[in-house]
Amino acid sequence: MYEYIVLTQKDKWFSSKFDPVKLQEALNAYAQQGFRVICCATPSFGGAGSSRNEFVAVLERRLS
């Protein structure tokens, strides 16, 4: 069995602003809990005449 976390720039770690230093801190904190990154993406979300990219990372750990 596995457990997953989806980390986005809207996560508490980033305060809605993507920051590579904060990402590193978040990944290191999750790694200490046994998680590892299995996928990263920057999907584009459209709106009324504009689009934005958002960072998404999927982390997993094996449950004991």
Coordinates of N, CA and C in Angstrom, one line a residue:
M1 N 0.8 -1.2 0.0 CA 0.0 0.0 0.0 C 0.9 1.3 0.0
Y2 N 0.4 2.3 -0.6 CA 1.1 3.5 -0.7 C 0.2 4.7 -0.3
E3 N 0.8 5.8 0.1 CA 0.1 7.0 0.5 C 0.7 8.1 -0.4
Y4 N -0.2 9.0 -0.9 CA 0.2 10.1 -1.8 C -0.1 11.4 -1.3
I5 N 0.7 12.4 -1.7 CA 0.5 13.8 -1.5 C 0.6 14.5 -2.8
V6 N -0.3 15.5 -3.1 CA -0.2 16.3 -4.3 C 0.2 17.7 -3.8
L7 N 1.3 18.2 -4.2 CA 1.9 19.5 -3.7 C 1.7 20.5 -4.9
T8 N 1.0 21.6 -4.6 CA 0.9 22.6 -5.6 C 1.3 24.0 -5.0
Q9 N 1.4 25.0 -5.9 CA 1.8 26.3 -5.4 C 0.8 26.9 -4.5
K10 N -0.4 26.3 -4.4 CA -1.4 26.8 -3.4 C -1.3 26.2 -2.1
D11 N -0.3 25.3 -1.9 CA -0.1 24.6 -0.7 C 0.4 25.6 0.4
K12 N 0.2 25.2 1.6 CA 0.6 26.1 2.8 C 2.1 26.5 2.7
W13 N 2.9 25.7 2.1 CA 4.3 25.9 2.0 C 4.6 27.2 1.2
F14 N 3.8 27.6 0.3 CA 4.1 28.6 -0.7 C 3.4 29.9 -0.5
S15 N 2.3 29.9 0.3 CA 1.5 31.1 0.5 C 1.0 31.7 -0.8
S16 N 0.6 30.8 -1.8 CA 0.2 31.1 -3.1 C 1.2 31.7 -4.0
K17 N 2.5 31.8 -3.6 CA 3.6 32.3 -4.5 C 4.6 31.2 -4.6
F18 N 4.9 30.8 -5.9 CA 5.9 29.7 -6.0 C 7.3 30.3 -5.8
D19 N 8.0 29.5 -5.0 CA 9.4 29.9 -4.6 C 10.2 28.7 -4.5
P20 N 11.3 28.6 -5.4 CA 12.1 27.4 -5.4 C 12.7 27.0 -4.1
V21 N 13.1 28.0 -3.3 CA 13.6 27.7 -1.9 C 12.6 27.1 -1.1
K22 N 11.3 27.6 -1.1 CA 10.2 27.0 -0.3 C 9.9 25.5 -0.8
L23 N 10.0 25.3 -2.2 CA 9.8 24.0 -2.7 C 10.9 23.0 -2.2
Q24 N 12.1 23.5 -2.1 CA 13.2 22.6 -1.6 C 12.9 22.3 -0.1
E25 N 12.5 23.3 0.6 CA 12.2 23.0 2.1 C 11.0 22.0 2.2
A26 N 10.0 22.2 1.4 CA 8.8 21.3 1.5 C 9.2 19.9 1.1
L27 N 10.0 19.7 0.0 CA 10.4 18.4 -0.4 C 11.3 17.7 0.6
N28 N 12.2 18.5 1.2 CA 13.1 17.9 2.3 C 12.2 17.5 3.5
A29 N 11.3 18.3 3.9 CA 10.4 18.0 5.0 C 9.6 16.7 4.7
Y30 N 9.0 16.6 3.5 CA 8.3 15.4 3.2 C 9.2 14.2 3.0
A31 N 10.4 14.4 2.6 CA 11.4 13.3 2.4 C 11.7 12.7 3.8
Q32 N 11.8 13.6 4.8 CA 12.1 13.1 6.2 C 11.0 12.3 6.7
Q33 N 9.8 12.4 6.1 CA 8.6 11.6 6.5 C 8.5 10.4 5.7
G34 N 9.5 10.2 4.7 CA 9.5 9.0 3.9 C 8.9 9.1 2.5
F35 N 8.5 10.3 2.1 CA 7.9 10.6 0.8 C 9.0 10.8 -0.2
R36 N 8.7 10.5 -1.5 CA 9.6 10.7 -2.6 C 8.8 11.3 -3.8
V37 N 9.4 12.1 -4.6 CA 8.7 12.7 -5.7 C 8.6 11.6 -6.8
I38 N 7.4 11.4 -7.3 CA 7.3 10.4 -8.4 C 6.9 11.1 -9.7
C39 N 6.4 12.4 -9.7 CA 6.0 13.1 -10.9 C 5.9 14.6 -10.6
C40 N 6.3 15.4 -11.6 CA 6.1 16.8 -11.6 C 5.6 17.3 -12.9
A41 N 4.7 18.3 -12.8 CA 4.1 18.9 -14.0 C 3.8 20.3 -13.8
T42 N 3.6 21.1 -14.9 CA 3.2 22.4 -14.9 C 2.0 22.6 -15.8
P43 N 0.8 22.1 -15.4 CA -0.3 22.2 -16.3 C -0.8 23.7 -16.5
S44 N -1.4 23.9 -17.6 CA -1.9 25.3 -17.9 C -3.4 25.3 -17.7
F45 N -3.9 26.3 -17.0 CA -5.3 26.4 -16.7 C -5.8 27.7 -17.4
G46 N -6.8 27.6 -18.2 CA -7.3 28.7 -19.0 C -8.4 29.4 -18.2
G47 N -8.6 30.7 -18.5 CA -9.6 31.5 -17.9 C -10.2 32.4 -19.0
A48 N -10.8 33.4 -18.6 CA -11.4 34.4 -19.5 C -10.3 35.2 -20.3
G49 N -9.9 34.6 -21.4 CA -8.9 35.2 -22.2 C -7.4 35.1 -21.8
S50 N -7.2 34.4 -20.7 CA -5.8 34.2 -20.2 C -5.6 32.8 -19.7
S51 N -4.4 32.5 -19.5 CA -4.0 31.2 -18.9 C -2.9 31.3 -18.0
R52 N -2.8 30.4 -17.1 CA -1.7 30.4 -16.1 C -1.2 29.0 -15.9
N53 N 0.1 28.9 -15.6 CA 0.7 27.6 -15.3 C 0.7 27.4 -13.8
E54 N 0.6 26.2 -13.3 CA 0.7 25.9 -11.9 C 1.6 24.7 -11.7
F55 N 2.5 24.8 -10.7 CA 3.4 23.7 -10.4 C 2.6 22.6 -9.6
V56 N 2.8 21.4 -10.0 CA 2.2 20.3 -9.3 C 3.3 19.2 -9.2
A57 N 3.4 18.6 -7.9 CA 4.3 17.5 -7.7 C 3.5 16.4 -7.0
V58 N 3.7 15.2 -7.4 CA 3.1 14.0 -6.7 C 4.2 13.3 -5.9
L59 N 3.9 13.1 -4.6 CA 4.9 12.4 -3.8 C 4.2 11.1 -3.3
E60 N 5.0 10.1 -3.0 CA 4.5 8.8 -2.5 C 5.4 8.3 -1.4
R61 N 4.8 7.5 -0.6 CA 5.6 6.7 0.4 C 4.8 5.4 0.6
R62 N 5.6 4.4 0.9 CA 5.1 3.1 1.1 C 4.6 3.0 2.6
L63 N 3.4 2.5 2.8 CA 2.9 2.3 4.2 C 3.5 1.1 4.8
S64 N 3.8 1.1 6.0 CA 4.3 -0.1 6.7 C 3.3 -1.1 6.9

